[in-house]
Each structure stands twice: as C-alpha cells, then as structure tokens.
Short mmCIF file of C-alpha atoms in Angstrom, two decimals:
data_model
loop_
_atom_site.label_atom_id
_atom_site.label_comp_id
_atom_site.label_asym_id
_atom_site.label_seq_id
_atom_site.Cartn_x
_atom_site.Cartn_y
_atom_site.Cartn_z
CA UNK T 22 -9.55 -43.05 -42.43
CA UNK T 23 -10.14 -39.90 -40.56
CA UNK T 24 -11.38 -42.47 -37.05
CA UNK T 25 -6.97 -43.32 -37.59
CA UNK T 26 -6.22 -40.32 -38.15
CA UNK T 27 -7.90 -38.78 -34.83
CA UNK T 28 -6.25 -41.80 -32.82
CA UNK T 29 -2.57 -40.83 -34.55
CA UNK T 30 -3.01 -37.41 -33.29
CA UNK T 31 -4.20 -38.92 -29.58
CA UNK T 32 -1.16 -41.22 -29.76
CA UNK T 33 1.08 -38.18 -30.47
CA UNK T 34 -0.20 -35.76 -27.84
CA UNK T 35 -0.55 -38.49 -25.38
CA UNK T 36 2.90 -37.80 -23.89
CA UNK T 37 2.40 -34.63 -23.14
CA UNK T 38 -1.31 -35.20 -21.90
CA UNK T 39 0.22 -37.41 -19.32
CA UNK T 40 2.45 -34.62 -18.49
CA UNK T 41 -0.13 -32.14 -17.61
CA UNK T 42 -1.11 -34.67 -15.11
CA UNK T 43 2.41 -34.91 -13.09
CA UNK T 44 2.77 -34.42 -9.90
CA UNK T 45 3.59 -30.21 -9.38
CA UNK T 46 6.91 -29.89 -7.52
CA UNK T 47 9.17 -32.40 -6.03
CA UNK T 48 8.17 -35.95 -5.71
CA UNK T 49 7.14 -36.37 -1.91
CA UNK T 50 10.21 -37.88 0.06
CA UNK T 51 12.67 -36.92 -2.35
CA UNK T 52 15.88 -35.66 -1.01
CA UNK T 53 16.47 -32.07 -1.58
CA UNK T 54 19.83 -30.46 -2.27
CA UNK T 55 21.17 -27.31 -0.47
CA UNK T 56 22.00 -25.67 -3.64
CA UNK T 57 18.52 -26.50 -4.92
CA UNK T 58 16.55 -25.35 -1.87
CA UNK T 59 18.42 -22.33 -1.39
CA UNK T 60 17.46 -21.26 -5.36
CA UNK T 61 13.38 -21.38 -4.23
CA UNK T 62 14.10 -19.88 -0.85
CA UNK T 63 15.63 -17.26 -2.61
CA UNK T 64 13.09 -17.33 -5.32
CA UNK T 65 10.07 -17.30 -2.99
CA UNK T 66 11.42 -14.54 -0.51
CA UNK T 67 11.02 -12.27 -2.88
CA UNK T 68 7.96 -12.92 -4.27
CA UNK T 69 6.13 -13.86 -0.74
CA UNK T 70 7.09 -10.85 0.82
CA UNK T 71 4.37 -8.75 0.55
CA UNK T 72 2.00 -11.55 1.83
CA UNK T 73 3.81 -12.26 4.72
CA UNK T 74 4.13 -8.89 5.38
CA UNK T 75 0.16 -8.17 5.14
CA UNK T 76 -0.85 -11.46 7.07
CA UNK T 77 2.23 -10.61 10.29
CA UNK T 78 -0.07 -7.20 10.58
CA UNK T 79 -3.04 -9.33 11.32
CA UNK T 80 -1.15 -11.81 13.84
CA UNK T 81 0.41 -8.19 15.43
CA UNK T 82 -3.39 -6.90 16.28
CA UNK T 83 -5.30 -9.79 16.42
CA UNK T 84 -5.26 -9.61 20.38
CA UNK T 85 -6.35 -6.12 20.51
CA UNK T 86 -9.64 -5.47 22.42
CA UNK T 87 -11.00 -2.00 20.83
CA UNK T 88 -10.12 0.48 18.28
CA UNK T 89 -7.11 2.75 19.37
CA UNK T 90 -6.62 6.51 17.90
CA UNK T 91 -3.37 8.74 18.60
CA UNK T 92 -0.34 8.46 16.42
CA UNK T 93 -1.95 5.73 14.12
CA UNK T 94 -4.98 3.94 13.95
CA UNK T 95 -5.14 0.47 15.40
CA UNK T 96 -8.17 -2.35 15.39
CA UNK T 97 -8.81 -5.52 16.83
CA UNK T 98 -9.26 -8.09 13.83
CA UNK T 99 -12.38 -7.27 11.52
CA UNK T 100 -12.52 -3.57 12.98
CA UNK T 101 -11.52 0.17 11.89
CA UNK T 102 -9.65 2.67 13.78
CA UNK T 103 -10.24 6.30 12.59
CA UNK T 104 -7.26 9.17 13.47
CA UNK T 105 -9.47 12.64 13.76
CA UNK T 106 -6.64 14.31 12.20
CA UNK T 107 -3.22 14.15 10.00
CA UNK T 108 -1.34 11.11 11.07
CA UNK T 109 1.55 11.90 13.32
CA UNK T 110 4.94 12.25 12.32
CA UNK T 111 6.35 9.47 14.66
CA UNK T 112 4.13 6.76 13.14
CA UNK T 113 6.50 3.91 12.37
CA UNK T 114 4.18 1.49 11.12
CA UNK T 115 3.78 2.04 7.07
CA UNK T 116 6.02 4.01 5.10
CA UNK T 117 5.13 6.91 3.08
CA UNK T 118 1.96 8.06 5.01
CA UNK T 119 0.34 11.59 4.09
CA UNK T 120 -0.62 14.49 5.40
CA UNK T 121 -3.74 15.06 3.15
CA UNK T 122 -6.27 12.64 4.52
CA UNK T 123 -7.51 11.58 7.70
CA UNK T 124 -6.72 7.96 7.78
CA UNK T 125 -8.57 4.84 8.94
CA UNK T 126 -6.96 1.25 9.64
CA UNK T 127 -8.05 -1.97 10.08
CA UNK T 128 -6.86 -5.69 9.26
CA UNK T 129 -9.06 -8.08 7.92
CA UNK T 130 -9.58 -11.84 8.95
CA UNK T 131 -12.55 -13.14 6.46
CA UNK T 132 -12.13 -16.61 7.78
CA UNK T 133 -13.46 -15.48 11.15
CA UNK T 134 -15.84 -13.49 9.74
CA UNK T 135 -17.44 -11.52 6.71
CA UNK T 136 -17.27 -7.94 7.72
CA UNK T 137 -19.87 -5.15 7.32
CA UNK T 138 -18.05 -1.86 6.27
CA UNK T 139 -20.12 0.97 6.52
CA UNK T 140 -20.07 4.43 4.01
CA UNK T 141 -21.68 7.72 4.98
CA UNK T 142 -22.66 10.73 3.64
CA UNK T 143 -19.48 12.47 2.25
CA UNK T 144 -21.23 15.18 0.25
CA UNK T 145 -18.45 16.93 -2.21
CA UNK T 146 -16.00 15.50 0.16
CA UNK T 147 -12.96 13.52 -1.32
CA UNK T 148 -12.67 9.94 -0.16
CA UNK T 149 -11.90 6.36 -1.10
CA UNK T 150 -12.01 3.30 1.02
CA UNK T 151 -8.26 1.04 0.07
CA UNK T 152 -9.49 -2.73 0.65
CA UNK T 153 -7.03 -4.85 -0.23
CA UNK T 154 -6.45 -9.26 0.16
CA UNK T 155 -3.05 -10.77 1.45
CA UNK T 156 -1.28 -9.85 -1.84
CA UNK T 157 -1.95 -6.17 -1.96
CA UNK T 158 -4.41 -6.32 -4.32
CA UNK T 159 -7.66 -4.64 -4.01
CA UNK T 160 -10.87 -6.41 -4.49
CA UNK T 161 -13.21 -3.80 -3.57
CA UNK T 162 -14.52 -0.56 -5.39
CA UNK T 163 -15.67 1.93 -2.82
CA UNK T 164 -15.47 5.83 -2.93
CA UNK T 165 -16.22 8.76 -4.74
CA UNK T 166 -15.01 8.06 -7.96
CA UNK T 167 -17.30 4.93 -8.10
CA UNK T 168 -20.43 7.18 -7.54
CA UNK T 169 -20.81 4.55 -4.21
CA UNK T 170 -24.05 5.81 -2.29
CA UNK T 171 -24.35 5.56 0.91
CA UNK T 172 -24.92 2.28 3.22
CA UNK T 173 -23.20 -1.03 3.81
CA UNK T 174 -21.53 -2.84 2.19
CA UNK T 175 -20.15 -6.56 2.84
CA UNK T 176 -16.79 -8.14 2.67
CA UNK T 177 -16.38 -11.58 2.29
CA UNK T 178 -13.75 -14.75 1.72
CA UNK T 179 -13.24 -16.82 -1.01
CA UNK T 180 -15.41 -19.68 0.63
CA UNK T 181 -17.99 -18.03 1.94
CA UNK T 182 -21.75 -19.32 1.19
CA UNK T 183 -23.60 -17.37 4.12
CA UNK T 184 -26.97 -15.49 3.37
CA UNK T 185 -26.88 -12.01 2.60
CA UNK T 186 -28.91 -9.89 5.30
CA UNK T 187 -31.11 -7.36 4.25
CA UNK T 188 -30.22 -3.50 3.82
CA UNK T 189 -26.53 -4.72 2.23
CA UNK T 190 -25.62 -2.99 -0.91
CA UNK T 191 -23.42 -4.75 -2.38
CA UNK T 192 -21.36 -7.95 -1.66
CA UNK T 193 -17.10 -7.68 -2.47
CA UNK T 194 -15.75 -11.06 -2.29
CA UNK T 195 -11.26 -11.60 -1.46
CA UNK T 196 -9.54 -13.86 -3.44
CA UNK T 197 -7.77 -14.04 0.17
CA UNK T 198 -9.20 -14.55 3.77
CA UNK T 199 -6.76 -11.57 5.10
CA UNK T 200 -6.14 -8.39 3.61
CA UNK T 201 -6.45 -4.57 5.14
CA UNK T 202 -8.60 -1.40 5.05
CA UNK T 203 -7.66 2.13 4.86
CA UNK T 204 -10.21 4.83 4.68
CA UNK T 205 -9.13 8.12 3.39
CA UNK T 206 -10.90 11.45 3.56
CA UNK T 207 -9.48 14.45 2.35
CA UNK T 208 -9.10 17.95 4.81
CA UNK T 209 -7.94 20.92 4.21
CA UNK T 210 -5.54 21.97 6.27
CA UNK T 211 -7.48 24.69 7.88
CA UNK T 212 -9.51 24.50 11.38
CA UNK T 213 -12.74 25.38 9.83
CA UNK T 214 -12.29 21.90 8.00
CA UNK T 215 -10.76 20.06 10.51
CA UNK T 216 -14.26 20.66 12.90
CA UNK T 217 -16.19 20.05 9.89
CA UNK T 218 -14.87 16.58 9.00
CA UNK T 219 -15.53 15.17 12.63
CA UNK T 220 -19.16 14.70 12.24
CA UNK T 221 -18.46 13.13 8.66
CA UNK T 222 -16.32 10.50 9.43
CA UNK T 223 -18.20 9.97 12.77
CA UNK T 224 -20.33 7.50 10.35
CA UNK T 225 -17.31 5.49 9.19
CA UNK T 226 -16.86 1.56 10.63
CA UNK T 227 -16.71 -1.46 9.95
CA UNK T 228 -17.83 -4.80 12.61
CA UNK T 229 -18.39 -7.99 12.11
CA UNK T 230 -21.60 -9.39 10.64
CA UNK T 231 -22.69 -10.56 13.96
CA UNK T 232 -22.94 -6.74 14.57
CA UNK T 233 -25.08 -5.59 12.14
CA UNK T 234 -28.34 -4.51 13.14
CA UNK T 235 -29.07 -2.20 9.86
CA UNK T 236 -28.47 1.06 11.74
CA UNK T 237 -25.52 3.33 10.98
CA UNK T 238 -22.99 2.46 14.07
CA UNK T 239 -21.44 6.60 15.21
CA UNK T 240 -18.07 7.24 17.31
CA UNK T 241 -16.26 10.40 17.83
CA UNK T 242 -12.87 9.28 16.81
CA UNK T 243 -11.11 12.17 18.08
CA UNK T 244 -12.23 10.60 21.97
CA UNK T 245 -11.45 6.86 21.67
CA UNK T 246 -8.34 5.46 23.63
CA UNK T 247 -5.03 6.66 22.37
CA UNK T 248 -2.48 3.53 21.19
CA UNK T 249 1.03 3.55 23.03
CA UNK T 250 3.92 4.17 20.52
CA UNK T 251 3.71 1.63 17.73
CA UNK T 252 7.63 0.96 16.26
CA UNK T 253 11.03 2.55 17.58
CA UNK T 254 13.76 3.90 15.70
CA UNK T 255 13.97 6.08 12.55
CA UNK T 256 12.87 2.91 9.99
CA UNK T 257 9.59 1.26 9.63
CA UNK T 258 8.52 -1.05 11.66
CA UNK T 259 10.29 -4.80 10.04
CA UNK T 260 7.23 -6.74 9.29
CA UNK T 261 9.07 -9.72 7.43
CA UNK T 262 12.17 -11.02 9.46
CA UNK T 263 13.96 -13.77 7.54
CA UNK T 264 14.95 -15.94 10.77
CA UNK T 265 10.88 -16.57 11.04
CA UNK T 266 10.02 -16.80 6.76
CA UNK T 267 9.51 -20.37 6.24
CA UNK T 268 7.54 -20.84 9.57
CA UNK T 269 4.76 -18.62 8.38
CA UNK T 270 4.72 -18.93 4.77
CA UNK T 271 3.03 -22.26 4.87
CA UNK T 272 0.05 -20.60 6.34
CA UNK T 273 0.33 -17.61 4.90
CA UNK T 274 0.33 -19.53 1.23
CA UNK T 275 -3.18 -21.36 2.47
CA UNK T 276 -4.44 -18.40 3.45
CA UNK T 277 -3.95 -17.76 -0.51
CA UNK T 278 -4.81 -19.77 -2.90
CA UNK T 279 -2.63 -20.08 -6.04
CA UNK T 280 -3.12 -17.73 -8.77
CA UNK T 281 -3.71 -18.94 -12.60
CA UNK T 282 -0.02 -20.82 -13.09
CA UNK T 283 1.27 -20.97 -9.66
CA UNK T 284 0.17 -23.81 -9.16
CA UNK T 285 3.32 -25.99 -9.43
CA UNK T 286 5.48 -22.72 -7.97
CA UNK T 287 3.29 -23.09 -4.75
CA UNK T 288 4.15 -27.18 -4.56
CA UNK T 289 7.67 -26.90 -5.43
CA UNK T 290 7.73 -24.15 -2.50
CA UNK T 291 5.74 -26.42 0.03
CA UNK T 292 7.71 -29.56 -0.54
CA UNK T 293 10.87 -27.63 0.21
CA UNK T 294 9.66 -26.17 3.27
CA UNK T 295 8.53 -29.91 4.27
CA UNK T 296 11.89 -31.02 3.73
CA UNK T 297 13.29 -28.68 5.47
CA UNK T 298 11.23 -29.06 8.59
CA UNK T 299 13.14 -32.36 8.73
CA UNK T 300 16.36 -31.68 7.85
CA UNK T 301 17.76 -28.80 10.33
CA UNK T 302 20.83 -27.75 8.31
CA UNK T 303 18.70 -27.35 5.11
CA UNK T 304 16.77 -25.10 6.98
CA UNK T 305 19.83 -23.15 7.81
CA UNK T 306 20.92 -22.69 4.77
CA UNK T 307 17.45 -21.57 3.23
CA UNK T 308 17.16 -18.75 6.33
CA UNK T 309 20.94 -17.75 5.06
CA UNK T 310 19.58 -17.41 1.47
CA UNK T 311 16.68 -15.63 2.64
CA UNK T 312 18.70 -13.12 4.56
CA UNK T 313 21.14 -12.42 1.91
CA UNK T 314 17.83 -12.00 -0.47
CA UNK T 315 16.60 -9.16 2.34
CA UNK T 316 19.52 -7.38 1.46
CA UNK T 317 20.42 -7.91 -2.10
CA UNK T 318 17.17 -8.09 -3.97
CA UNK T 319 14.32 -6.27 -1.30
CA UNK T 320 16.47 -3.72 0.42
CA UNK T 321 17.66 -1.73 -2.79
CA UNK T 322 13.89 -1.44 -4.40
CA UNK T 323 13.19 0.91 -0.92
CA UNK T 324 15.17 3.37 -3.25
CA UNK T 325 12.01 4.67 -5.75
CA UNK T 326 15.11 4.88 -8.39
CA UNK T 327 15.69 1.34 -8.71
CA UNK T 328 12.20 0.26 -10.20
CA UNK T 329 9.07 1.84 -11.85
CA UNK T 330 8.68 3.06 -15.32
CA UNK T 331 10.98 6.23 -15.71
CA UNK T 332 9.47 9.54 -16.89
CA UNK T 333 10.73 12.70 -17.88
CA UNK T 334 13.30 14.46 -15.34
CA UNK T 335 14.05 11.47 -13.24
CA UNK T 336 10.59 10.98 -11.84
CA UNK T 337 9.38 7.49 -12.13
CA UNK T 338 5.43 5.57 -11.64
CA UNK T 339 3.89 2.63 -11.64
CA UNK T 340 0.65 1.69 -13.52
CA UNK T 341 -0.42 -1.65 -11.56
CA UNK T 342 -0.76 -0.53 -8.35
CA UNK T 343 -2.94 -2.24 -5.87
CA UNK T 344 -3.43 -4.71 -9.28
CA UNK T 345 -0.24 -6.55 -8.84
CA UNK T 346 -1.04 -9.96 -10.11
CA UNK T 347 1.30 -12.03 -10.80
CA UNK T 348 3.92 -8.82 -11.04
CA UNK T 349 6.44 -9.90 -8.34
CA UNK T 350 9.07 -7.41 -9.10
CA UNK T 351 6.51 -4.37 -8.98
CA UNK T 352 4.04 -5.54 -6.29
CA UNK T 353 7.32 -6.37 -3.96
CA UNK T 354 9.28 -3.10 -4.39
CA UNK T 355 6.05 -1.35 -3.63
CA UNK T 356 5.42 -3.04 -0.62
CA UNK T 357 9.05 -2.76 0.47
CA UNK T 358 9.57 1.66 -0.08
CA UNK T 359 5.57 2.54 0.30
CA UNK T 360 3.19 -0.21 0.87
CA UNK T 361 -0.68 0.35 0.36
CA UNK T 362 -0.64 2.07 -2.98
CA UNK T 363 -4.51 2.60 -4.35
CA UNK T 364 -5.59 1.74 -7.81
CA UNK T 365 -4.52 3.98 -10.40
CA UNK T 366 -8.04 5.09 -11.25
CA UNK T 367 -8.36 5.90 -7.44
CA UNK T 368 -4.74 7.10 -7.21
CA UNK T 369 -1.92 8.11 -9.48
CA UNK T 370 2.09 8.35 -7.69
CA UNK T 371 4.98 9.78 -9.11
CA UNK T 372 8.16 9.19 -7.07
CA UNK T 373 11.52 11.25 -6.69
CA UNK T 374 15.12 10.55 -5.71
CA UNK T 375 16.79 12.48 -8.03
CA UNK T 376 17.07 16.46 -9.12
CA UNK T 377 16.92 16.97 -12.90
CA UNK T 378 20.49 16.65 -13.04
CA UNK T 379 20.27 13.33 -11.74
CA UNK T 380 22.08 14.12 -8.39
CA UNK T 381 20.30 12.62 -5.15
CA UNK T 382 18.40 15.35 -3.50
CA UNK T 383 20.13 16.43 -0.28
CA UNK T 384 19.26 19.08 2.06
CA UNK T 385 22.69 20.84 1.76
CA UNK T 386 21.20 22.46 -1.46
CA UNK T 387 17.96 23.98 -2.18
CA UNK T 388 15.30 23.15 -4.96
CA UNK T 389 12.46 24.83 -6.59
CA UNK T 390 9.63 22.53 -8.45
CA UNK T 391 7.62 24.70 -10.49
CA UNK T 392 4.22 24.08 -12.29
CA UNK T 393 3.44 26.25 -15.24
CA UNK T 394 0.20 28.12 -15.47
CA UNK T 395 -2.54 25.72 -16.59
CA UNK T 396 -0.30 22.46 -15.22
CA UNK T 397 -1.09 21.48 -12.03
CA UNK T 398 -1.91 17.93 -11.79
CA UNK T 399 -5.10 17.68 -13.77
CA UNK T 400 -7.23 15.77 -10.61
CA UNK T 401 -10.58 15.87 -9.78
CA UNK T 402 -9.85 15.16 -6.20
CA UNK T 403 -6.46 16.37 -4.87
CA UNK T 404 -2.94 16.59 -5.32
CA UNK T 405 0.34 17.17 -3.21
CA UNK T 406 3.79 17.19 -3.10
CA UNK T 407 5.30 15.35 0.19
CA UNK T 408 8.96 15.25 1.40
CA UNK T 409 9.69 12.35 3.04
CA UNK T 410 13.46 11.56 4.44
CA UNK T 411 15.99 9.13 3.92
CA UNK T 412 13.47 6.31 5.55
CA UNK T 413 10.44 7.58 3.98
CA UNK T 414 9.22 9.17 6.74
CA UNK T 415 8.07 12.77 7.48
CA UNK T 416 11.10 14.68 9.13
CA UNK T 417 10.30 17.21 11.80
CA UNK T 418 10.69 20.73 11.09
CA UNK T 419 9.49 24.21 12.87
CA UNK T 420 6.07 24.65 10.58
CA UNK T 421 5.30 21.13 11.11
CA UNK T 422 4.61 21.05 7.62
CA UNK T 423 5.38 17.65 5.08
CA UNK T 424 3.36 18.45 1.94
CA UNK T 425 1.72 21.34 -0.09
CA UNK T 426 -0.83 21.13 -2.34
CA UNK T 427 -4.74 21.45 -2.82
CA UNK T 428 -5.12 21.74 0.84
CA UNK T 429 -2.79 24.29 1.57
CA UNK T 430 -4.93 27.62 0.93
CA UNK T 431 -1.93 29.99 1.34
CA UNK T 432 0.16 29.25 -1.29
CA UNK T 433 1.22 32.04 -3.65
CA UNK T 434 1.21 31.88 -7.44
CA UNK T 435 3.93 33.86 -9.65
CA UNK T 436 2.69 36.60 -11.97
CA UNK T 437 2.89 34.61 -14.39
CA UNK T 438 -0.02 31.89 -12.80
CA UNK T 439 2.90 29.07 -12.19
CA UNK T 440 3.02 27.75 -8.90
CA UNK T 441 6.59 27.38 -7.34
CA UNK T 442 7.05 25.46 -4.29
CA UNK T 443 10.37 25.68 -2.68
CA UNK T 444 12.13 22.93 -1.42
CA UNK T 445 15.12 23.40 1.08
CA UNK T 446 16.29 23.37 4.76
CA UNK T 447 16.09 26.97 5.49
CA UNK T 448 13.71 29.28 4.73
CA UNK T 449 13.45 30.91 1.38
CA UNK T 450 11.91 34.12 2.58
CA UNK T 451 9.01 35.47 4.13
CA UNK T 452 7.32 36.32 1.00
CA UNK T 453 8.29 32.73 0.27
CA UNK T 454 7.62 30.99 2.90
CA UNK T 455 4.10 29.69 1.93
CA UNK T 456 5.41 27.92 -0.38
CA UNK T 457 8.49 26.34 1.68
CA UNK T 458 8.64 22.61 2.19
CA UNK T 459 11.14 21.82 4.47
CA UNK T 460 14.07 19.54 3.84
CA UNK T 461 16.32 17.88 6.41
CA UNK T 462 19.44 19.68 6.53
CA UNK T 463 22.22 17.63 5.24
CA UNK T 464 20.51 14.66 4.64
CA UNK T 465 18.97 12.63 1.78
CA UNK T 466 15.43 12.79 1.18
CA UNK T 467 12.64 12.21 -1.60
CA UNK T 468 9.79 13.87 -3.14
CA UNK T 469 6.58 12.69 -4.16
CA UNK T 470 3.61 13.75 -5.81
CA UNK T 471 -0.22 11.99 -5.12
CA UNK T 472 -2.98 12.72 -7.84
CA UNK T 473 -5.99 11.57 -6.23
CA UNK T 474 -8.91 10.80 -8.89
CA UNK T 475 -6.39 11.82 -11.35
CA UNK T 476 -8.04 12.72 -15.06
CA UNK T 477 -7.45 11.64 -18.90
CA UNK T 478 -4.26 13.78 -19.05
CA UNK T 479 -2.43 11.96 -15.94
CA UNK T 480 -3.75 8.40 -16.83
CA UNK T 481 -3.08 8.60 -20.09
CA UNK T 482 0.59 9.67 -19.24
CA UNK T 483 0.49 12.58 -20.62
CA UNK T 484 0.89 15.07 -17.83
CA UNK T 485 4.27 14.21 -15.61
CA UNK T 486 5.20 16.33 -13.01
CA UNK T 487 7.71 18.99 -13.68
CA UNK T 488 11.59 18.94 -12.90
CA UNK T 489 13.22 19.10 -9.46
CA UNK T 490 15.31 21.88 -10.29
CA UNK T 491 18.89 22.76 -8.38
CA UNK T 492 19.10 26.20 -7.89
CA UNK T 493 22.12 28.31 -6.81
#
C-alpha cells in the first residue's frame, strides 16, 4: 500500500518535475516579437547597468602601460594608482568623490591574473581597502575595522585552482573575473599630516602574481607620471551608452555568472540578444527601448530623493551597500548618483536633496546644519559633511574647501558644545567662517554625510543626522 502510494505522489509531481527541467528562456530559433524584446531590453538595462558600467572601466584602461597620479588615479589592468593628496576637483570619472581620504584606483581583470594586493603598516591611521566584482559587490574584507595585519593578501577568480605561494595571508576569491579597488586612507587636512601620510601609503600596491617576490614593493606616489584630463564637461564621465548595450552585455554576463535564480533571466536575455544579432530592426528597436530606459528609469535615481530608505528631515540611506545582491533597484541607483559605496560596517551614507522644509537646497538661500552637544556621528573612524553640486561634483569656490568634519581642526563649537556648520554661497562671517561650506550661488546642490567605521548608534539607525535648516 504505501510502495502505491509513493508512486501516486511521483505520478502527481511528475509534471512539474519535468518542468524544472525546461529549457530557461526562449526556445532556440524561435521568432521573437518587437514588443516582447523591447520588454527584456528594457528589463535588463536596468538591471545590467552597473556591470556594464564596472567591466567598460576595465576595457577604458586596459591599454595603459604604468600607474598615472594627478587629478585621479589611473592603472594598467591588475595595478593601483595612488593620488598623494585630496582628489582634484575636476575629476570627472566617479561621482561623489571626497575630500577626506587619499584615494587609490585600480581595475581588476582576474581572468588574466590573480592579483597580489599588498597592506602596510597604518598604525592608528584610518583606512579600508573597497574591492569589489563586476556587480558592485565586495568580496573582500580588508582594513582597520577587520583588525587586517599587515602583508599580502591575494585576489582571485571564480575558477581559479593555482597554488598559493608562500608569505600570502589570506586568499579572497570574486564571484566575478572583473571588479575594482579603491584604497582609502584618511588625512587630516593639515600639512603636518599630509607629509606624514607619504611614507605610509608609500607601502600600498597591488601587481600581478607573476610579481611577487615576498618583499613589500615602495613608490612615492606623489612623483609618478601625472594622467592627462580624464572626462570633459560638468557630468561624469558616461560609462554605459545605450547605442553600444547589447554588444557588450553578452560578455559582460560571462564574465558573471548567474546568481541563485537568474538563471532563466540570463537565457531569456541571451536568446534575445541572439535574435537580435540577426534581425537588424529588432535590434533597433531594443537600442530605442534602452535609450528611453536611460532616461526614464536610470536618469531620475541620480536624484538621492528618488530612492533609499527615508529618515527623519528628508535625509535618506541605504543599508545594502556594496551587498547588492540580487537588489536591482538599490544596487542601480547607487551606481547611477555615487557609484563605489563601501559596506555598511566599513561605511555608513546619508544623502540630502532637500532642506527640512522639503524645498531643494539652492544656493540663493543659506543653511545651517547643527549637531547638538554629544551628537556628532558616533564613528570610530571619521565623519564629514560634503557639498557636492547639481552633478555631484565638488564646485569650486575661493577656500577650496568641499567638506568639514573630523579633519578639519579649526572648526568652532557654540557655547553650548553643538557644532554648527554653515552652508551658503557667501560668507557667514569671519568668526564664522571656519565653519563655512560653500554653496554654488544660485544653483542646486546636495549634502552628504560619510560615517566611516560608524558605531552601534548609527548602524542600528538610531543616530540620523540632524535637519538642513533654512535660515533667514
């Protein structure tokens, strides 16, 4: 009885065993409708555009023959490229950049090779090493709050079987075979610290494993060859052009393997782009719907008001950063207004558009943002506030100054302990003025706060940042 019973239930669930085993997608050779390929062009714009964006920054240095300092830091493929100082205010190349860390840059081609990174000695020194796949997700925990020592350290693809040499730490292994690096290292803003830092980050590079010998590799990054102007214009540099899309997402999508249940998303995706290799018009028309998805659905999210989790007086976050997963929504509008977010545990963002009275912020009027005694952003690395202008970029101004925060030692606390900081187009004052952050004048612009290594109180959600208040 039970030996008919078990075949029953096997009779019943054969159906949709069977199914499990269909072919993912369209059937090969099938004809494909505009209407139908234009709903996954659409579809897969939007959620490939981070990748394409990531992997088109390895095809734009891969023919580069050394590391290149100046306005930004550029590599040849499986290299860094340390800046000896702030990054410049011209740099076109990734929005949102600060003025708190000395940067590093570097894309990553795994397939070519694994790549040796190496970490100094950083002392009490802030730092974290971003290492991110195709997707924008990191796969790598180095910096100081990991407790890393330290050494080297090895970066490998998904398929890699290789021996590991002696004198490697630790092994990180990409769910991708691109991806980037960005060292950070926190100065003050001070010359003392600026000479200090030089020798420090002297010890930071990365090579490929060819190059490893055991010994720590040293450059003075403030003397390598300076890069010629990277990007024109006021906008960052457009790293995903529709007309091109569906040439390069073939290879960008091998480059990365499916995720847990996109499998059948990746074939229907693939045998659309096949059909369309064959079929000019439907090409067309999928180019047209990717355009029109540029400007409907990515444009908009470069406005921090149109997506994050909102949080008291207009600010908003996100909580997933550098963890996107299968998160399209999030993981593409932070790639489109300020790609390259860290972890939250490395890095907590709050994001501003909007005064407390829910008017854009403009530099016809003048704000104040203060923190109360006892509430500045509860970090045990740093924190700042940065302006950045209508294309999330740093706008010139006479001081030459785009953020305030832990490294800015003049800044002048009330009587009361708070902490005001002044935001406007002209100056508030001489007695103010250490606290001024210029805004453009006339113009819209944003605010936004970092909390590197951020504690309990800003993890947890408790602590927000305080009201960008209008003032008369």
């Amino acid at each position: 009885m039970k030996l008919n019973k078990w075949i029953a239930l096997f009779v019943a669930l054969l159906p949709a065993l069977c199914w499990s085993q269909a072919v993912p997608g369209p059937v090969a050779g099938s004809r494909i409708t505009e209407a139908y390929a234009r709903m996954v062009a659409r579809d897969v714009y939007f959620w490939a555009w981070p990748m394409v964006n990531v992997y088109n920054r390895r095809l734009a240095f891969k023919d580069l023959r050394e590391p290149m300092g100046g306005i930004v830091p550029l590599a040849p493929l499986n290299r860094v490229s340390m800046l000896s100082d702030y990054i410049e205010p011209q740099e076109r190349l990734v929005a949102c950049p600060n003025q708190d860390v000395v940067y590093g840059g570097g894309s990553l081609a795994l397939d070519v090779s694994p790549v040796v990174i190496q970490v100094p000695d950083f002392g009490k020194r802030f730092w974290v090493y971003q290492i991110v796949d195709v997707r924008t997700d990191s796969f790598a925990s180095l910096g100081a709050m990991y407790g890393t020592k330290p050494g080297f350290y090895l970066l490998v693809g998904p398929n890699w079987k290789g021996e590991v040499p002696k004198g490697i730490a630790k092994v990180f292994r990409a769910k991708t075979n691109t991806g980037f690096v960005i060292p950070r290292v926190f100065q003050d803003n001070t010359p003392e610290d600026k000479r200090t830092v030089q020798p420090v980050i002297a010890g930071i590079d990365m090579y490929p494993l060819s190059m490893y010998d055991g010994k720590m590799k040293r450059r003075d990054w403030a003397n390598i060859p300076k890069a010629p102007a990277q990007g024109s214009g006021d906008a960052e540099t457009k790293w995903v052009v529709p007309d091109k899309f569906f040439d390069e997402l073939a290879t960008v999508l091998k480059d990365a393997p499916p995720l847990p249940g996109e499998a059948a998303r990746y074939a229907e995706v693939l045998a659309v782009i096949a059909a369309a290799q064959k079929d000019p018009a439907l090409k067309k028309a999928m180019i047209d719907e990717a355009a029109k998805a540029d400007k409907e659905l990515v444009e908009p999210l470069f406005q921090f008001r149109n997506y994050g989790i909102p949080l008291p007086h207009n600010w908003t976050t996100q909580n997933n950063g550098a963890a996107f997963g299968t998160d399209y929504f999030t993981r593409t509008a932070v790639a489109k207004s300020n790609i390259f977010v860290n972890k939250p545990n490395e890095t907590k963002y709050f994001y501003q558009d909007l005064d407390a009275g829910g008017a854009r912020l403009n530099g016809k009027s003048k704000y104040t943002v203060t923190f109360a005694k006892g509430q500045l952003p509860p970090v045990r690395g740093f924190w700042s506030l940065t302006l950045y202008n209508q294309h999330h970029f740093f706008e010139p101004n006479a001081l030459k100054r785009y953020s305030l925060g832990t490294k800015n030692k003049t800044l002048k606390a009330g009587a009361d302990g708070s902490l005001t900081i002044y935001v406007q187009a002209d100056s508030p004052g001489a007695d103010k003025e250490a606290n001024w952050l210029p805004a453009p004048k006339g113009a819209d612009f944003s605010l936004y706060v970092r909390t590197y290594w951020p504690q309990a109180p800003i993890t947890s959600g408790k602590w927000t940042p305080p009201p960008v208040t209008k003032t008369p």
